[in-house]
PDB file of C-alpha atoms in Angstrom:
ATOM      1  CA  UNK A   1      -3.874  15.827  10.670  1.00  0.00           C
ATOM      2  CA  UNK A   2      -2.528  12.309  10.529  1.00  0.00           C
ATOM      3  CA  UNK A   3       0.537  11.845   8.393  1.00  0.00           C
ATOM      4  CA  UNK A   4       3.611   9.796   7.642  1.00  0.00           C
ATOM      5  CA  UNK A   5       6.922  11.294   6.596  1.00  0.00           C
ATOM      6  CA  UNK A   6       9.771   9.574   4.828  1.00  0.00           C
ATOM      7  CA  UNK A   7      12.355  12.355   4.729  1.00  0.00           C
ATOM      8  CA  UNK A   8      14.663  10.726   2.184  1.00  0.00           C
ATOM      9  CA  UNK A   9      13.601  10.248  -1.416  1.00  0.00           C
ATOM     10  CA  UNK A  10      16.559   7.945  -1.977  1.00  0.00           C
ATOM     11  CA  UNK A  11      19.059   6.051   0.146  1.00  0.00           C
ATOM     12  CA  UNK A  12      22.286   4.728  -1.359  1.00  0.00           C
ATOM     13  CA  UNK A  13      24.192   1.947   0.381  1.00  0.00           C
ATOM     14  CA  UNK A  14      27.089  -0.301  -0.530  1.00  0.00           C
ATOM     15  CA  UNK A  15      26.429  -4.018  -0.437  1.00  0.00           C
ATOM     16  CA  UNK A  16      27.320  -5.492   2.935  1.00  0.00           C
ATOM     17  CA  UNK A  17      26.886  -2.216   4.797  1.00  0.00           C
ATOM     18  CA  UNK A  18      24.051  -1.576   7.220  1.00  0.00           C
ATOM     19  CA  UNK A  19      21.061   0.346   5.942  1.00  0.00           C
ATOM     20  CA  UNK A  20      18.456   2.585   7.538  1.00  0.00           C
ATOM     21  CA  UNK A  21      15.319   3.951   5.921  1.00  0.00           C
ATOM     22  CA  UNK A  22      13.689   6.616   8.048  1.00  0.00           C
ATOM     23  CA  UNK A  23      10.032   7.093   8.903  1.00  0.00           C
ATOM     24  CA  UNK A  24       8.273   9.448  11.283  1.00  0.00           C
ATOM     25  CA  UNK A  25       4.556   9.685  11.904  1.00  0.00           C
ATOM     26  CA  UNK A  26       1.857  11.852  13.383  1.00  0.00           C
ATOM     27  CA  UNK A  27      -1.338  10.088  14.402  1.00  0.00           C
ATOM     28  CA  UNK A  28      -3.687  10.072  17.348  1.00  0.00           C
ATOM     29  CA  UNK A  29      -3.640   7.307  19.892  1.00  0.00           C
ATOM     30  CA  UNK A  30      -1.283   4.369  19.840  1.00  0.00           C
ATOM     31  CA  UNK A  31      -0.468   3.739  16.192  1.00  0.00           C
ATOM     32  CA  UNK A  32      -0.028   0.525  14.312  1.00  0.00           C
ATOM     33  CA  UNK A  33       3.019   0.800  12.043  1.00  0.00           C
ATOM     34  CA  UNK A  34       3.970  -1.084   8.903  1.00  0.00           C
ATOM     35  CA  UNK A  35       6.696  -1.338   6.310  1.00  0.00           C
ATOM     36  CA  UNK A  36       6.034  -2.470   2.760  1.00  0.00           C
ATOM     37  CA  UNK A  37       8.439  -2.978  -0.158  1.00  0.00           C
ATOM     38  CA  UNK A  38       7.597  -2.500  -3.829  1.00  0.00           C
ATOM     39  CA  UNK A  39       9.667  -3.998  -6.625  1.00  0.00           C
ATOM     40  CA  UNK A  40       9.269  -2.653 -10.187  1.00  0.00           C
ATOM     41  CA  UNK A  41       5.942  -3.575 -11.790  1.00  0.00           C
ATOM     42  CA  UNK A  42       4.850  -5.477  -8.718  1.00  0.00           C
ATOM     43  CA  UNK A  43       2.470  -4.811  -5.866  1.00  0.00           C
ATOM     44  CA  UNK A  44       3.486  -3.862  -2.366  1.00  0.00           C
ATOM     45  CA  UNK A  45       4.795  -6.691  -0.224  1.00  0.00           C
ATOM     46  CA  UNK A  46       4.367  -6.698   3.529  1.00  0.00           C
ATOM     47  CA  UNK A  47       7.677  -6.648   5.457  1.00  0.00           C
ATOM     48  CA  UNK A  48       6.788  -6.157   9.103  1.00  0.00           C
ATOM     49  CA  UNK A  49       4.466  -4.461  11.538  1.00  0.00           C
ATOM     50  CA  UNK A  50       4.452  -3.062  15.039  1.00  0.00           C
ATOM     51  CA  UNK A  51       1.288  -3.360  17.103  1.00  0.00           C
ATOM     52  CA  UNK A  52       2.453  -3.522  20.681  1.00  0.00           C
ATOM     53  CA  UNK A  53       5.167  -5.079  22.786  1.00  0.00           C
ATOM     54  CA  UNK A  54       8.882  -5.150  22.016  1.00  0.00           C
ATOM     55  CA  UNK A  55       9.989  -1.979  20.269  1.00  0.00           C
ATOM     56  CA  UNK A  56      12.263  -3.928  17.929  1.00  0.00           C
ATOM     57  CA  UNK A  57      10.271  -5.805  15.325  1.00  0.00           C
ATOM     58  CA  UNK A  58      11.783  -8.413  13.031  1.00  0.00           C
ATOM     59  CA  UNK A  59      10.346  -9.053   9.601  1.00  0.00           C
ATOM     60  CA  UNK A  60      10.951 -10.671   6.257  1.00  0.00           C
ATOM     61  CA  UNK A  61      14.285 -10.848   4.385  1.00  0.00           C
ATOM     62  CA  UNK A  62      16.332  -9.908   7.461  1.00  0.00           C
ATOM     63  CA  UNK A  63      14.724  -6.512   7.920  1.00  0.00           C
ATOM     64  CA  UNK A  64      13.831  -5.071  11.296  1.00  0.00           C
ATOM     65  CA  UNK A  65      12.351  -1.840  12.530  1.00  0.00           C
ATOM     66  CA  UNK A  66      12.533   0.018  15.794  1.00  0.00           C
ATOM     67  CA  UNK A  67       9.540   1.805  17.248  1.00  0.00           C
ATOM     68  CA  UNK A  68      10.467   4.953  19.182  1.00  0.00           C
ATOM     69  CA  UNK A  69       7.424   6.506  20.785  1.00  0.00           C
ATOM     70  CA  UNK A  70       9.157   9.641  22.089  1.00  0.00           C
ATOM     71  CA  UNK A  71      10.545  10.442  18.654  1.00  0.00           C
ATOM     72  CA  UNK A  72       7.448   9.151  16.833  1.00  0.00           C
ATOM     73  CA  UNK A  73       9.697   7.182  14.536  1.00  0.00           C
ATOM     74  CA  UNK A  74       9.708   3.708  13.018  1.00  0.00           C
ATOM     75  CA  UNK A  75      12.966   3.386  11.093  1.00  0.00           C
ATOM     76  CA  UNK A  76      13.607   0.338   8.932  1.00  0.00           C
ATOM     77  CA  UNK A  77      16.995  -1.322   9.311  1.00  0.00           C
ATOM     78  CA  UNK A  78      19.068  -4.184   8.020  1.00  0.00           C
ATOM     79  CA  UNK A  79      22.541  -5.114   9.285  1.00  0.00           C
ATOM     80  CA  UNK A  80      23.962  -6.070   5.882  1.00  0.00           C
ATOM     81  CA  UNK A  81      22.410  -4.825   2.643  1.00  0.00           C
ATOM     82  CA  UNK A  82      22.080  -6.934  -0.489  1.00  0.00           C
ATOM     83  CA  UNK A  83      21.871  -5.716  -4.080  1.00  0.00           C
ATOM     84  CA  UNK A  84      18.528  -7.518  -4.280  1.00  0.00           C
ATOM     85  CA  UNK A  85      17.184  -5.228  -1.533  1.00  0.00           C
ATOM     86  CA  UNK A  86      17.087  -2.392  -4.059  1.00  0.00           C
ATOM     87  CA  UNK A  87      13.444  -1.359  -4.272  1.00  0.00           C
ATOM     88  CA  UNK A  88      10.925   1.235  -3.122  1.00  0.00           C
ATOM     89  CA  UNK A  89      10.079   1.130   0.574  1.00  0.00           C
ATOM     90  CA  UNK A  90       6.896   2.500   2.077  1.00  0.00           C
ATOM     91  CA  UNK A  91       6.180   3.222   5.700  1.00  0.00           C
ATOM     92  CA  UNK A  92       2.505   3.169   6.682  1.00  0.00           C
ATOM     93  CA  UNK A  93       0.566   3.937   9.842  1.00  0.00           C
ATOM     94  CA  UNK A  94      -2.905   3.236  11.056  1.00  0.00           C
ATOM     95  CA  UNK A  95      -4.494   5.194  13.924  1.00  0.00           C
ATOM     96  CA  UNK A  96      -4.640   3.506  17.276  1.00  0.00           C
ATOM     97  CA  UNK A  97      -7.014   0.629  17.815  1.00  0.00           C
ATOM     98  CA  UNK A  98      -7.694   0.244  14.103  1.00  0.00           C
ATOM     99  CA  UNK A  99      -4.444  -1.227  12.928  1.00  0.00           C
ATOM    100  CA  UNK A 100      -5.832  -4.246  11.242  1.00  0.00           C
ATOM    101  CA  UNK A 101      -8.264  -4.304   8.442  1.00  0.00           C
ATOM    102  CA  UNK A 102     -10.587  -1.757   9.958  1.00  0.00           C
ATOM    103  CA  UNK A 103      -8.521   1.350   9.862  1.00  0.00           C
ATOM    104  CA  UNK A 104      -7.330   3.568   7.063  1.00  0.00           C
ATOM    105  CA  UNK A 105      -3.681   2.905   6.317  1.00  0.00           C
ATOM    106  CA  UNK A 106      -1.782   6.117   5.646  1.00  0.00           C
ATOM    107  CA  UNK A 107       1.306   5.667   3.488  1.00  0.00           C
ATOM    108  CA  UNK A 108       4.436   7.743   3.210  1.00  0.00           C
ATOM    109  CA  UNK A 109       5.705   8.845  -0.186  1.00  0.00           C
ATOM    110  CA  UNK A 110       8.246   6.068  -0.329  1.00  0.00           C
ATOM    111  CA  UNK A 111      12.034   5.871  -0.240  1.00  0.00           C
ATOM    112  CA  UNK A 112      14.015   4.389  -3.068  1.00  0.00           C
ATOM    113  CA  UNK A 113      16.776   2.148  -1.748  1.00  0.00           C
ATOM    114  CA  UNK A 114      19.726   1.566  -4.043  1.00  0.00           C
ATOM    115  CA  UNK A 115      22.315  -1.006  -3.009  1.00  0.00           C
ATOM    116  CA  UNK A 116      25.477  -1.024  -5.091  1.00  0.00           C
ATOM    117  CA  UNK A 117      27.867  -3.988  -5.388  1.00  0.00           C
TER     118      UNK A 117
ATOM    119  CA  UNK B   4      -1.461 -19.990  -1.997  1.00  0.00           C
ATOM    120  CA  UNK B   5      -2.414 -17.603  -4.808  1.00  0.00           C
ATOM    121  CA  UNK B   6      -2.047 -13.913  -4.108  1.00  0.00           C
ATOM    122  CA  UNK B   7      -4.319 -11.062  -5.036  1.00  0.00           C
ATOM    123  CA  UNK B   8      -5.065 -11.185  -8.752  1.00  0.00           C
ATOM    124  CA  UNK B   9      -5.726  -8.076 -10.807  1.00  0.00           C
ATOM    125  CA  UNK B  10      -6.535  -7.592 -14.459  1.00  0.00           C
ATOM    126  CA  UNK B  11      -5.699  -6.086 -16.768  1.00  0.00           C
ATOM    127  CA  UNK B  12      -2.112  -5.260 -15.814  1.00  0.00           C
ATOM    128  CA  UNK B  13      -1.964  -2.357 -18.240  1.00  0.00           C
ATOM    129  CA  UNK B  14      -4.653  -0.277 -19.901  1.00  0.00           C
ATOM    130  CA  UNK B  15      -4.389   2.609 -22.338  1.00  0.00           C
ATOM    131  CA  UNK B  16      -7.531   4.542 -23.192  1.00  0.00           C
ATOM    132  CA  UNK B  17      -8.515   7.904 -24.564  1.00  0.00           C
ATOM    133  CA  UNK B  18     -10.053  10.488 -22.276  1.00  0.00           C
ATOM    134  CA  UNK B  19     -13.803  10.326 -21.833  1.00  0.00           C
ATOM    135  CA  UNK B  20     -13.789   6.564 -22.397  1.00  0.00           C
ATOM    136  CA  UNK B  21     -14.927   4.148 -19.682  1.00  0.00           C
ATOM    137  CA  UNK B  22     -12.569   1.649 -18.073  1.00  0.00           C
ATOM    138  CA  UNK B  23     -12.941  -1.184 -15.580  1.00  0.00           C
ATOM    139  CA  UNK B  24     -10.495  -3.014 -13.348  1.00  0.00           C
ATOM    140  CA  UNK B  25     -11.032  -6.413 -11.798  1.00  0.00           C
ATOM    141  CA  UNK B  26      -9.670  -7.846  -8.570  1.00  0.00           C
ATOM    142  CA  UNK B  27      -9.840 -11.299  -7.030  1.00  0.00           C
ATOM    143  CA  UNK B  28      -8.652 -11.285  -3.414  1.00  0.00           C
ATOM    144  CA  UNK B  29      -6.887 -14.018  -1.508  1.00  0.00           C
ATOM    145  CA  UNK B  30      -9.328 -16.793  -0.725  1.00  0.00           C
ATOM    146  CA  UNK B  31     -11.046 -16.244   2.599  1.00  0.00           C
ATOM    147  CA  UNK B  32     -10.092 -12.578   2.924  1.00  0.00           C
ATOM    148  CA  UNK B  33     -13.268 -10.738   3.801  1.00  0.00           C
ATOM    149  CA  UNK B  34     -11.799  -7.255   3.525  1.00  0.00           C
ATOM    150  CA  UNK B  35     -10.974  -5.799   0.114  1.00  0.00           C
ATOM    151  CA  UNK B  36      -9.433  -2.431  -0.695  1.00  0.00           C
ATOM    152  CA  UNK B  37      -8.907  -0.363  -3.799  1.00  0.00           C
ATOM    153  CA  UNK B  38      -6.000   2.072  -3.721  1.00  0.00           C
ATOM    154  CA  UNK B  39      -4.779   4.714  -6.122  1.00  0.00           C
ATOM    155  CA  UNK B  40      -1.027   5.209  -6.492  1.00  0.00           C
ATOM    156  CA  UNK B  41       0.255   8.213  -8.374  1.00  0.00           C
ATOM    157  CA  UNK B  42       3.834   8.312  -9.614  1.00  0.00           C
ATOM    158  CA  UNK B  43       6.218   9.054  -6.771  1.00  0.00           C
ATOM    159  CA  UNK B  44       3.540   8.767  -4.119  1.00  0.00           C
ATOM    160  CA  UNK B  45       2.299   6.203  -1.669  1.00  0.00           C
ATOM    161  CA  UNK B  46      -1.033   4.461  -2.201  1.00  0.00           C
ATOM    162  CA  UNK B  47      -4.196   6.291  -1.208  1.00  0.00           C
ATOM    163  CA  UNK B  48      -7.352   4.467  -0.235  1.00  0.00           C
ATOM    164  CA  UNK B  49     -10.323   4.769  -2.587  1.00  0.00           C
ATOM    165  CA  UNK B  50     -12.733   2.292  -1.043  1.00  0.00           C
ATOM    166  CA  UNK B  51     -12.814  -0.510   1.502  1.00  0.00           C
ATOM    167  CA  UNK B  52     -15.225  -3.428   1.564  1.00  0.00           C
ATOM    168  CA  UNK B  53     -16.105  -5.711   4.429  1.00  0.00           C
ATOM    169  CA  UNK B  54     -17.598  -8.674   2.578  1.00  0.00           C
ATOM    170  CA  UNK B  55     -20.040  -7.075   0.113  1.00  0.00           C
ATOM    171  CA  UNK B  56     -20.518  -3.849   2.069  1.00  0.00           C
ATOM    172  CA  UNK B  57     -18.590  -0.711   1.208  1.00  0.00           C
ATOM    173  CA  UNK B  58     -17.691   0.518   4.694  1.00  0.00           C
ATOM    174  CA  UNK B  59     -15.398   3.377   3.679  1.00  0.00           C
ATOM    175  CA  UNK B  60     -15.842   5.120   0.348  1.00  0.00           C
ATOM    176  CA  UNK B  61     -15.203   8.640   1.563  1.00  0.00           C
ATOM    177  CA  UNK B  62     -12.225   9.095  -0.792  1.00  0.00           C
ATOM    178  CA  UNK B  63     -13.935   7.695  -3.892  1.00  0.00           C
ATOM    179  CA  UNK B  64     -14.792  10.410  -6.464  1.00  0.00           C
ATOM    180  CA  UNK B  65     -18.347   9.289  -6.905  1.00  0.00           C
ATOM    181  CA  UNK B  66     -19.107  11.465  -9.883  1.00  0.00           C
ATOM    182  CA  UNK B  67     -17.004   9.248 -12.111  1.00  0.00           C
ATOM    183  CA  UNK B  68     -15.808   6.301 -10.042  1.00  0.00           C
ATOM    184  CA  UNK B  69     -17.868   3.331  -8.952  1.00  0.00           C
ATOM    185  CA  UNK B  70     -17.086  -0.026  -7.426  1.00  0.00           C
ATOM    186  CA  UNK B  71     -18.899  -3.199  -6.604  1.00  0.00           C
ATOM    187  CA  UNK B  72     -18.309  -6.445  -4.768  1.00  0.00           C
ATOM    188  CA  UNK B  73     -21.616  -8.153  -5.287  1.00  0.00           C
ATOM    189  CA  UNK B  74     -20.928 -11.569  -3.782  1.00  0.00           C
ATOM    190  CA  UNK B  75     -18.326 -10.487  -1.290  1.00  0.00           C
ATOM    191  CA  UNK B  76     -15.472 -12.052  -3.229  1.00  0.00           C
ATOM    192  CA  UNK B  77     -14.117 -10.400  -6.382  1.00  0.00           C
ATOM    193  CA  UNK B  78     -14.567  -6.726  -7.103  1.00  0.00           C
ATOM    194  CA  UNK B  79     -14.701  -4.310 -10.021  1.00  0.00           C
ATOM    195  CA  UNK B  80     -13.658  -0.666 -10.034  1.00  0.00           C
ATOM    196  CA  UNK B  81     -14.984   1.476 -12.866  1.00  0.00           C
ATOM    197  CA  UNK B  82     -14.189   4.948 -14.142  1.00  0.00           C
ATOM    198  CA  UNK B  83     -16.621   6.660 -16.480  1.00  0.00           C
ATOM    199  CA  UNK B  84     -15.619   8.877 -18.104  1.00  0.00           C
ATOM    200  CA  UNK B  85     -11.863   8.752 -17.632  1.00  0.00           C
ATOM    201  CA  UNK B  86      -9.874  11.982 -17.409  1.00  0.00           C
ATOM    202  CA  UNK B  87      -6.203  12.657 -18.063  1.00  0.00           C
ATOM    203  CA  UNK B  88      -5.572  12.996 -14.344  1.00  0.00           C
ATOM    204  CA  UNK B  89      -6.773   9.450 -13.728  1.00  0.00           C
ATOM    205  CA  UNK B  90      -3.532   8.064 -15.139  1.00  0.00           C
ATOM    206  CA  UNK B  91      -2.053   6.098 -12.241  1.00  0.00           C
ATOM    207  CA  UNK B  92      -1.652   2.615 -10.832  1.00  0.00           C
ATOM    208  CA  UNK B  93      -4.771   1.128  -9.278  1.00  0.00           C
ATOM    209  CA  UNK B  94      -3.969  -1.360  -6.555  1.00  0.00           C
ATOM    210  CA  UNK B  95      -6.237  -3.918  -4.999  1.00  0.00           C
ATOM    211  CA  UNK B  96      -5.486  -5.414  -1.595  1.00  0.00           C
ATOM    212  CA  UNK B  97      -7.155  -7.861   0.730  1.00  0.00           C
ATOM    213  CA  UNK B  98      -6.872  -8.917   4.336  1.00  0.00           C
ATOM    214  CA  UNK B  99      -8.415 -10.896   7.110  1.00  0.00           C
ATOM    215  CA  UNK B 100      -9.793  -8.975  10.059  1.00  0.00           C
ATOM    216  CA  UNK B 101      -6.924  -7.372  11.972  1.00  0.00           C
ATOM    217  CA  UNK B 102      -4.200  -8.599   9.659  1.00  0.00           C
ATOM    218  CA  UNK B 103      -1.781  -6.990   7.259  1.00  0.00           C
ATOM    219  CA  UNK B 104      -2.971  -6.097   3.792  1.00  0.00           C
ATOM    220  CA  UNK B 105      -1.755  -8.139   0.834  1.00  0.00           C
ATOM    221  CA  UNK B 106      -1.514  -6.218  -2.411  1.00  0.00           C
ATOM    222  CA  UNK B 107      -1.992  -7.263  -5.994  1.00  0.00           C
ATOM    223  CA  UNK B 108       0.394  -6.198  -8.777  1.00  0.00           C
ATOM    224  CA  UNK B 109      -1.825  -3.305  -9.805  1.00  0.00           C
ATOM    225  CA  UNK B 110      -3.287  -2.016 -13.053  1.00  0.00           C
ATOM    226  CA  UNK B 111      -1.358   0.772 -14.710  1.00  0.00           C
ATOM    227  CA  UNK B 112      -3.828   3.105 -16.425  1.00  0.00           C
ATOM    228  CA  UNK B 113      -2.757   5.600 -19.062  1.00  0.00           C
ATOM    229  CA  UNK B 114      -5.337   8.095 -20.253  1.00  0.00           C
ATOM    230  CA  UNK B 115      -4.437   9.860 -23.514  1.00  0.00           C
TER     231      UNK B 115
END
């Protein structure tokens, strides 16, 4: 069965420190991987995606994610966290060759990021 | 550029009543999705449209849920009759072919 796991319900970070939000996946083929962020009472906003190529993907608001095929992981990272980064983060995966609009996007349960001043 | 528009933002109804949600996708996006998001969970796909054709409705509970996208632009999702367990956020998203999905703010449904 295809699935996405976000092992941490919540991640707490001090402002200015680096942050990591973890994601592992289990899908067939070469997956397309995404990160979305959700602020309170707002829809999900696209952060970044990995399709192919360089394993380190850079996205919006200074976020980046590293694709690790051997560990089937796609962890979200940021070198220096801001209080305004506090939100709910979702990892999502689409089975290989259907990463765009055509494939079903499977979401993790989400990780709440809390950045304290 | 305007994003995905959804209305209403909030809806409170009693069980067994009907309810409808409306979505207007980003202009030019031919693919439209309806997702269900329960509290503490990630979104789950209900139905996907390519233009006016529903190409994936395998997760739509067809006994009470229906959707339409008659002209291949805006879409309506209906529940009739609503049950207590339908309380959730209903998200609409749109995309171009092979692009990331853009989500609307969602409709929060409460069934009493």
